[in-house]
Every structure is written in C-alpha cells, then in structure tokens.
Short mmCIF file of C-alpha atoms and ligand atoms in Angstrom, two decimals:
data_model
loop_
_atom_site.label_atom_id
_atom_site.label_comp_id
_atom_site.label_asym_id
_atom_site.label_seq_id
_atom_site.Cartn_x
_atom_site.Cartn_y
_atom_site.Cartn_z
CA UNK A 1 -47.53 53.78 185.15
CA UNK A 2 -45.37 50.42 186.14
CA UNK A 3 -42.12 50.86 187.66
CA UNK A 4 -38.36 49.60 186.47
CA UNK A 5 -36.46 48.25 188.80
CA UNK A 6 -33.26 47.89 188.52
CA UNK A 7 -29.80 47.47 189.91
CA UNK A 8 -26.04 46.82 189.42
CA UNK A 9 -24.59 44.22 191.15
CA UNK A 10 -20.20 44.09 191.31
CA UNK A 11 -17.28 45.67 194.21
CA UNK A 12 -16.55 48.88 194.40
CA UNK A 13 -19.37 50.23 192.58
CA UNK A 14 -20.48 53.12 195.17
CA UNK A 15 -18.86 55.97 192.94
CA UNK A 16 -20.90 54.15 189.22
CA UNK A 17 -22.23 56.62 187.51
CA UNK A 18 -25.00 54.19 186.43
CA UNK A 19 -27.46 54.94 188.34
CA UNK A 20 -27.93 58.49 187.44
CA UNK A 21 -27.53 58.19 183.48
CA UNK A 22 -30.50 56.01 183.70
CA UNK A 23 -32.32 57.65 186.57
CA UNK A 24 -31.63 61.00 184.48
CA UNK A 25 -32.88 59.37 181.12
CA UNK A 26 -35.69 57.51 182.77
CA UNK A 27 -37.37 60.76 183.82
CA UNK A 28 -36.38 62.81 180.23
CA UNK A 29 -38.91 60.09 178.83
CA UNK A 30 -41.52 59.84 181.51
CA UNK A 31 -40.83 56.64 183.19
CA UNK A 32 -40.56 55.05 186.53
CA UNK A 33 -37.34 53.86 186.75
CA UNK A 34 -35.09 53.23 189.76
CA UNK A 35 -31.52 51.81 189.98
CA UNK A 36 -29.84 50.33 192.82
CA UNK A 37 -26.50 49.37 193.56
CA UNK A 38 -26.23 45.75 195.48
CA UNK A 39 -23.06 47.02 196.02
CA UNK A 40 -21.85 43.51 197.21
CA UNK A 41 -19.24 44.64 199.66
CA UNK A 42 -21.46 46.23 201.71
CA UNK A 43 -23.89 43.62 201.39
CA UNK A 44 -20.85 41.08 202.29
CA UNK A 45 -21.13 38.69 199.96
CA UNK A 46 -18.74 36.62 198.20
CA UNK A 47 -18.51 36.92 194.18
CA UNK A 48 -19.71 33.88 193.86
CA UNK A 49 -23.04 34.67 195.51
CA UNK A 50 -24.02 36.39 192.60
CA UNK A 51 -26.59 33.40 192.18
CA UNK A 52 -28.73 34.02 194.52
CA UNK A 53 -28.71 38.08 194.27
CA UNK A 54 -30.56 36.92 191.57
CA UNK A 55 -33.02 34.40 192.94
CA UNK A 56 -33.66 37.88 195.50
CA UNK A 57 -33.78 40.43 192.71
CA UNK A 58 -36.30 38.13 190.80
CA UNK A 59 -38.30 37.99 193.71
CA UNK A 60 -38.35 41.35 194.29
CA UNK A 61 -39.72 42.61 191.20
CA UNK A 62 -36.38 43.60 189.55
CA UNK A 63 -36.72 43.82 185.73
CA UNK A 64 -33.07 43.39 185.45
CA UNK A 65 -29.77 43.78 186.69
CA UNK A 66 -26.27 45.09 184.78
CA UNK A 67 -23.23 43.51 185.86
CA UNK A 68 -19.56 44.31 186.31
CA UNK A 69 -16.45 43.63 188.38
CA UNK A 70 -16.03 40.58 189.04
CA UNK A 71 -19.22 38.39 188.53
CA UNK A 72 -19.57 39.04 184.65
CA UNK A 73 -18.15 35.59 183.81
CA UNK A 74 -19.44 34.13 187.34
CA UNK A 75 -22.93 35.23 186.38
CA UNK A 76 -23.49 33.03 183.14
CA UNK A 77 -24.21 29.16 184.97
CA UNK A 78 -27.22 30.76 186.57
CA UNK A 79 -28.77 31.64 184.16
CA UNK A 80 -31.68 30.65 181.52
CA UNK A 81 -30.26 31.67 178.55
CA UNK A 82 -27.66 34.00 176.76
CA UNK A 83 -27.85 35.84 173.96
CA UNK A 84 -25.38 35.57 170.69
CA UNK A 85 -22.65 38.26 172.05
CA UNK A 86 -22.79 37.16 175.59
CA UNK A 87 -22.36 33.12 174.39
CA UNK A 88 -19.45 33.94 172.05
CA UNK A 89 -17.28 36.49 175.00
CA UNK A 90 -18.72 34.57 177.92
CA UNK A 91 -19.62 37.50 179.68
CA UNK A 92 -22.34 39.12 180.80
CA UNK A 93 -23.38 42.54 181.60
CA UNK A 94 -27.07 42.74 181.55
CA UNK A 95 -29.57 40.50 182.66
CA UNK A 96 -33.07 40.82 181.95
CA UNK A 97 -36.00 39.08 183.86
CA UNK A 98 -38.44 37.77 181.06
CA UNK A 99 -42.15 35.46 182.94
CA UNK A 100 -39.45 34.12 185.98
CA UNK A 101 -36.39 33.15 183.09
CA UNK A 102 -33.34 35.44 183.35
CA UNK A 103 -31.68 36.23 179.97
CA UNK A 104 -28.15 37.36 179.26
CA UNK A 105 -27.00 39.95 177.52
CA UNK A 106 -23.50 41.45 176.91
CA UNK A 107 -23.99 45.33 175.64
CA UNK A 108 -20.40 46.14 176.46
CA UNK A 109 -19.70 44.54 172.94
CA UNK A 110 -22.78 46.03 171.02
CA UNK A 111 -22.04 49.25 173.54
CA UNK A 112 -18.48 49.58 172.06
CA UNK A 113 -19.35 48.47 168.43
CA UNK A 114 -21.67 51.93 168.76
CA UNK A 115 -19.03 54.03 169.66
CA UNK A 116 -16.67 53.24 167.45
CA UNK A 117 -18.13 53.18 164.08
CA UNK A 118 -19.99 56.44 166.03
CA UNK A 119 -17.05 58.03 167.65
CA UNK A 120 -14.57 56.82 164.78
CA UNK A 121 -16.58 57.08 161.30
CA UNK A 122 -14.67 56.08 158.62
CA UNK A 123 -11.54 55.09 160.20
CA UNK A 124 -9.52 51.94 158.91
CA UNK A 125 -9.88 48.43 161.04
CA UNK A 126 -8.38 46.36 159.08
CA UNK A 127 -5.22 45.52 161.47
CA UNK A 128 -5.74 46.48 165.24
CA UNK A 129 -4.27 45.58 168.56
CA UNK A 130 -6.12 45.12 171.42
CA UNK A 131 -3.93 45.61 174.89
CA UNK A 132 -6.01 43.22 177.31
CA UNK A 133 -7.58 40.62 177.39
CA UNK A 134 -9.98 40.89 180.20
CA UNK A 135 -13.71 41.01 179.98
CA UNK A 136 -13.91 44.18 178.30
CA UNK A 137 -11.07 43.51 175.88
CA UNK A 138 -12.60 40.28 175.68
CA UNK A 139 -16.10 42.56 174.38
CA UNK A 140 -14.45 45.21 172.00
CA UNK A 141 -12.47 42.58 170.07
CA UNK A 142 -15.56 40.38 169.36
CA UNK A 143 -17.06 43.81 168.00
CA UNK A 144 -14.00 44.73 166.60
CA UNK A 145 -13.96 40.84 164.03
CA UNK A 146 -17.35 41.64 164.03
CA UNK A 147 -17.76 44.53 162.60
CA UNK A 148 -15.19 43.67 159.48
CA UNK A 149 -11.38 43.81 161.20
CA UNK A 150 -10.34 40.88 159.91
CA UNK A 151 -6.59 41.09 161.69
CA UNK A 152 -6.54 40.90 165.62
CA UNK A 153 -3.38 41.30 167.35
CA UNK A 154 -4.20 40.43 171.74
CA UNK A 155 -1.23 41.34 173.71
CA UNK A 156 -1.48 41.40 177.62
CA UNK A 157 0.67 41.18 180.41
CA UNK A 158 0.10 37.34 180.89
CA UNK A 159 0.36 35.49 177.54
CA UNK A 160 -1.82 33.19 178.68
CA UNK A 161 -5.27 34.99 178.59
CA UNK A 162 -3.64 37.06 175.46
CA UNK A 163 -3.73 33.61 173.62
CA UNK A 164 -6.88 32.18 175.87
CA UNK A 165 -8.68 35.25 174.22
CA UNK A 166 -7.36 35.48 170.80
CA UNK A 167 -8.15 31.20 170.43
CA UNK A 168 -11.77 31.84 171.65
CA UNK A 169 -12.37 33.96 168.85
CA UNK A 170 -10.50 31.81 166.17
CA UNK A 171 -12.75 29.47 166.84
CA UNK A 172 -16.06 32.05 166.41
CA UNK A 173 -14.13 34.61 163.25
CA UNK A 174 -11.59 31.67 161.49
CA UNK A 175 -8.06 30.94 161.75
CA UNK A 176 -7.10 33.67 160.29
CA UNK A 177 -8.71 36.40 162.73
CA UNK A 178 -6.56 36.23 166.42
CA UNK A 179 -3.56 35.41 167.67
CA UNK A 180 -1.67 36.43 170.65
CA UNK A 181 1.66 38.93 171.00
CA UNK A 182 4.02 38.80 173.38
CA UNK A 183 4.06 41.95 175.19
CA UNK A 184 7.58 44.20 175.28
CA UNK A 185 9.51 44.64 171.93
CA UNK A 186 7.13 42.85 169.63
CA UNK A 187 3.91 45.49 170.87
CA UNK A 188 6.52 47.76 168.64
CA UNK A 189 6.53 46.19 165.50
CA UNK A 190 2.81 45.56 165.61
CA UNK A 191 1.58 48.88 165.68
CA UNK A 192 3.61 50.06 162.91
CA UNK A 193 1.48 48.57 161.46
CA UNK A 194 -1.59 48.29 162.91
CA UNK A 195 -4.68 50.55 161.73
CA UNK A 196 -5.46 51.31 165.42
CA UNK A 197 -5.05 50.82 168.71
CA UNK A 198 -7.03 49.49 171.36
CA UNK A 199 -6.34 49.58 174.83
CA UNK A 200 -8.48 47.55 177.51
CA UNK A 201 -6.17 47.39 180.24
CA UNK A 202 -6.97 49.14 184.25
CA UNK A 203 -3.95 51.10 183.33
CA UNK A 204 -4.43 55.23 182.73
CA UNK A 205 -7.45 54.69 185.64
CA UNK A 206 -7.15 57.14 188.89
CA UNK A 207 -5.91 54.43 190.93
CA UNK A 208 -3.36 53.14 188.72
CA UNK A 209 -1.75 56.15 186.50
CA UNK A 210 0.73 56.10 183.95
CA UNK A 211 0.15 53.65 180.13
CA UNK A 212 1.15 50.61 179.28
CA UNK A 213 2.85 51.27 176.51
CA UNK A 214 5.28 54.18 175.98
CA UNK A 215 3.26 56.45 174.13
CA UNK A 216 6.68 57.45 170.99
CA UNK A 217 5.00 54.06 170.31
CA UNK A 218 2.00 56.21 168.36
CA UNK A 219 1.95 57.91 165.39
CA UNK A 220 -1.00 58.26 163.14
CA UNK A 221 -2.49 57.02 161.13
CA UNK A 222 -2.86 54.43 164.36
CA UNK A 223 -6.16 55.55 165.55
CA UNK A 224 -6.03 54.86 169.63
CA UNK A 225 -9.00 54.11 171.44
CA UNK A 226 -9.16 53.81 175.40
CA UNK A 227 -11.70 51.68 177.09
CA UNK A 228 -10.86 53.67 180.70
CA UNK A 229 -13.14 56.26 181.26
CA UNK A 230 -12.75 57.57 184.59
CA UNK A 231 -11.16 60.05 184.29
CA UNK A 232 -11.94 60.62 180.18
CA UNK A 233 -8.93 62.47 179.58
CA UNK A 234 -5.49 59.24 180.13
CA UNK A 235 -2.91 59.56 180.09
CA UNK A 236 -2.03 57.53 176.68
CA UNK A 237 -5.09 59.67 175.23
CA UNK A 238 -3.07 63.15 175.75
CA UNK A 239 -0.18 61.21 174.66
CA UNK A 240 -1.85 59.59 171.13
CA UNK A 241 -3.32 63.13 170.27
CA UNK A 242 -0.19 64.95 171.13
CA UNK A 243 1.02 62.79 168.66
CA UNK A 244 -1.62 63.51 165.54
CA UNK A 245 -3.45 60.33 166.02
CA UNK A 246 -6.91 60.08 166.01
CA UNK A 247 -8.66 58.96 169.70
CA UNK A 248 -12.16 57.65 171.13
CA UNK A 249 -12.28 57.96 174.77
CA UNK A 250 -14.41 55.68 177.38
CA UNK A 251 -16.96 57.84 177.61
CA UNK A 252 -19.37 56.94 174.45
CA UNK A 253 -18.64 53.08 175.01
CA UNK A 254 -19.20 53.73 178.67
CA UNK A 255 -22.63 55.40 177.67
CA UNK A 256 -24.17 53.83 174.37
CA UNK A 257 -24.02 50.29 176.20
CA UNK A 258 -25.67 52.13 179.19
CA UNK A 259 -27.97 53.16 176.44
CA UNK A 260 -28.89 49.28 175.00
CA UNK A 261 -28.65 48.40 178.93
CA UNK A 262 -31.87 51.08 179.22
CA UNK A 263 -33.73 49.28 175.69
CA UNK A 264 -33.45 45.85 177.07
CA UNK A 265 -35.02 46.59 180.27
CA UNK A 266 -37.63 48.73 179.14
CA UNK A 267 -38.34 48.64 175.34
CA UNK A 268 -37.50 52.32 175.25
CA UNK A 269 -35.09 53.60 172.48
CA UNK A 270 -33.26 56.21 174.69
CA UNK A 271 -31.78 59.39 173.45
CA UNK A 272 -28.33 58.00 173.44
CA UNK A 273 -27.02 62.59 172.52
CA UNK A 274 -29.03 63.17 175.78
CA UNK A 275 -27.36 60.44 177.50
CA UNK A 276 -24.49 61.10 176.39
CA UNK A 277 -24.60 65.39 177.71
CA UNK A 278 -25.52 64.06 181.07
CA UNK A 279 -22.17 61.50 181.29
CA UNK A 280 -20.41 64.52 180.43
CA UNK A 281 -21.68 66.57 183.14
CA UNK A 282 -21.80 63.57 185.51
CA UNK A 283 -17.83 62.92 184.97
CA UNK A 284 -17.15 66.61 184.69
CA UNK A 285 -18.93 66.66 188.17
CA UNK A 286 -16.77 64.10 189.57
CA UNK A 287 -13.54 64.89 188.85
P1 NAD B 1 -9.77 42.91 183.39
O1 NAD B 1 -8.81 42.75 184.92
O2 NAD B 1 -10.30 41.73 183.39
O3 NAD B 1 -8.41 42.57 182.92
C1 NAD B 1 -7.31 43.47 182.71
C2 NAD B 1 -6.08 43.20 181.73
O4 NAD B 1 -5.25 43.86 181.40
C3 NAD B 1 -5.96 42.14 182.19
O5 NAD B 1 -5.63 40.50 181.56
C4 NAD B 1 -4.56 41.83 182.68
O6 NAD B 1 -3.63 40.98 182.48
C5 NAD B 1 -4.35 43.55 181.85
N1 NAD B 1 -3.35 44.23 182.39
C6 NAD B 1 -2.88 44.50 182.95
N2 NAD B 1 -1.73 46.31 183.01
C7 NAD B 1 -1.03 45.45 181.81
C8 NAD B 1 -0.60 46.01 180.95
N3 NAD B 1 0.11 46.85 181.17
N4 NAD B 1 -0.46 45.43 179.56
C9 NAD B 1 -0.64 44.99 178.57
N5 NAD B 1 -1.93 43.89 179.07
C10 NAD B 1 -2.41 44.48 180.97
O7 NAD B 1 -10.07 44.29 183.49
P2 NAD B 1 -11.79 44.54 182.61
O8 NAD B 1 -13.30 44.58 183.12
O9 NAD B 1 -11.19 43.58 180.69
O10 NAD B 1 -11.40 46.74 181.90
C11 NAD B 1 -10.48 47.29 181.92
C12 NAD B 1 -10.46 48.77 180.88
O11 NAD B 1 -11.60 48.92 180.55
C13 NAD B 1 -10.91 48.85 183.14
O12 NAD B 1 -10.20 50.25 183.19
C14 NAD B 1 -12.10 49.21 183.15
O13 NAD B 1 -13.00 50.36 184.01
C15 NAD B 1 -12.28 49.64 181.30
N6 NAD B 1 -14.09 49.41 181.26
C16 NAD B 1 -14.65 50.25 180.36
C17 NAD B 1 -16.29 49.71 179.61
C18 NAD B 1 -16.61 51.16 179.40
O14 NAD B 1 -17.94 51.20 179.14
N7 NAD B 1 -15.70 52.48 179.13
C19 NAD B 1 -16.92 48.42 180.01
C20 NAD B 1 -16.01 48.29 180.83
C21 NAD B 1 -14.33 48.33 181.04
#
C-alpha cells in the first residue's frame, strides 16, 4: 500500500494539532500516512526560503504540504498553478505535488465556507462586518461573498490593509460588494445594521488575550464567528453568548480546512464528524 507523506511549513508550529488530526483520520480509514512538521525556526530557514523547501519536499517524495504563517503569500510565486480560490485570495495553504508540478489551493476558503454552512445554517448573511484583513480574513471574506453576502465591511487597525482587501474583493465580486470602514467609533454603527461579525484578528489567542472590540457592541440578532481556535472558547465568544448572540468557533474552520486538504492529498473523502470529534479531544488535551 502506498504511503502518503505530507508536511506543514510555517513558523512556531510545534504545538500544531494538524499532525494528529490528519494521522488519526488516515489510520481510521486504513491509509498509511505520515504528517511532518517543517518548522522554519527549527530548520533555520527564512520565510522567503519556502521555495527551497518545496523543491526538497518534492525530491523526498512528499505528496503535498500545508502552508501556514508566514508563508501563505510567499509560496505563491513558487507554484506551477493555482486553484481559482487561491488565485482570487492571493494566498495558498495547501500545495499538492502532481506529476512533478506544484499546485496551490486555499482550503481556508472552502473550510470557512463549510463551517458557516454547517455551524450557522439558516443565519442571515447579507451584511457582514469582517474584523481583520490578514490572510484568514481574506479567505473568510472571499468565502462569504462567494456564498451570497452582498455587503461586506472590512475593518482593520491597519486601514490600508482593509482598503487593499476590500479593493481586491470588489474587483472579483463587483463595486458594491465590499468596502473598508475605519476601526473605532464607526464600528458600533456598522454592527448595528449587520447580520454577522467575523473576527479574524489574533486577539483572544492564548498569547494575546482580550477582545478586539467592546463586548457591549454585540447584541442579537447579530451572529459572531471567531476564527481564533486556540482557545476554542475565546473571550469574544463568551461575551457574545452571554449577550444572546448565535456563535461559531474557529474549530470548525480548522477541521474543515484540514479535511479539505486531506482529501486533496489522498483523493479519499474523510469522515468530517470523526475529525470534529478528534479535534475536540485534542484541543481539550492541549489546553
Ligand atoms: P494576520 O496577522 O495575517 O492578520 C491579522 C490582521 O488583524 C492584521 O491585518 C492586523 O492589522 C489586524 N488586527 C490586529 N489587531 C486588530 C484589532 N484590534 N482590530 C482590528 N484589526 C486588528 O493573521 P491571520 O493569519 O489572518 O490570522 C488571524 C487569526 O485567524 C489568528 O488567530 C489565526 O490563528 C486564525 N486562523 C484561524 C484559522 C482556522 O482554521 N480557524 C485559519 C487561519 C487563521
């Protein structure tokens, strides 16, 4: 039986749950599968050296790689082709080696889309505020507009970044689809008429606790999706639930992006319910 060899390229990825998530699913499906961590710091490779890592992985027989911070954009120029999602977002989190060619995909887009479909089924999504215009925010914004959101307001402390993302999304989805909004006082006004809030800044992660906005601004019928998944129960989600808002944690996106990558690597559809269960177990153990 063939063995799938895959890896994760990024910085500070030691605590990543990806190896166990992928390998447990492969074992359950009877596949031989090894998932290695290719940590830039451990290997002594700078982020711009990601192209060299790709060449090495291909030569060593890797089936593919997941790519995370800070290489999701840097890797693009080293690829032979891109999926439509990856092309539109300008970032790649999954590379598949196919007959010597390196093909880039973005399963953050498909993973977030499925997380919303399954975790916020039936929720209105016409107007959404996106807080955080980095790589994860770009994937979420693209997924929302592709799924039917018609009015996306992008907020970032770096207003230029919000403007750049909104501009990119407008070019793909039309002039009225997205616009940048100043952080600060205007955020409360924007949330007032919105159906949902997607939080895509690192605030709330174990190393950077807190919330990126005042919890008083949250009130039903607004739903709140947090992309942060370490911890799963962030201060933002706790505050939103306490105020009666419907919520979606970052775990679902984490699992579905992994499941989509797994299927790209193996051609075998994983059991997503089992992966969600495994993720919950691993996440509670890692706390
Ligand atoms: P990034 O650094 O690329 O982008 C973060 C953006 O947030 C930056 O543009 C920054 O200026 C902005 N920002 C920071 N603090 C802010 C604040 N208080 N108000 C407004 N804007 C602010 O990071 P990223 O890769 O996009 O990741 C963001 C978060 O999403 C991280 O917590 C990451 O772990 C998470 N993430 C989750 C998944 C998942 O599967 N659930 C996938 C990818 C990333």
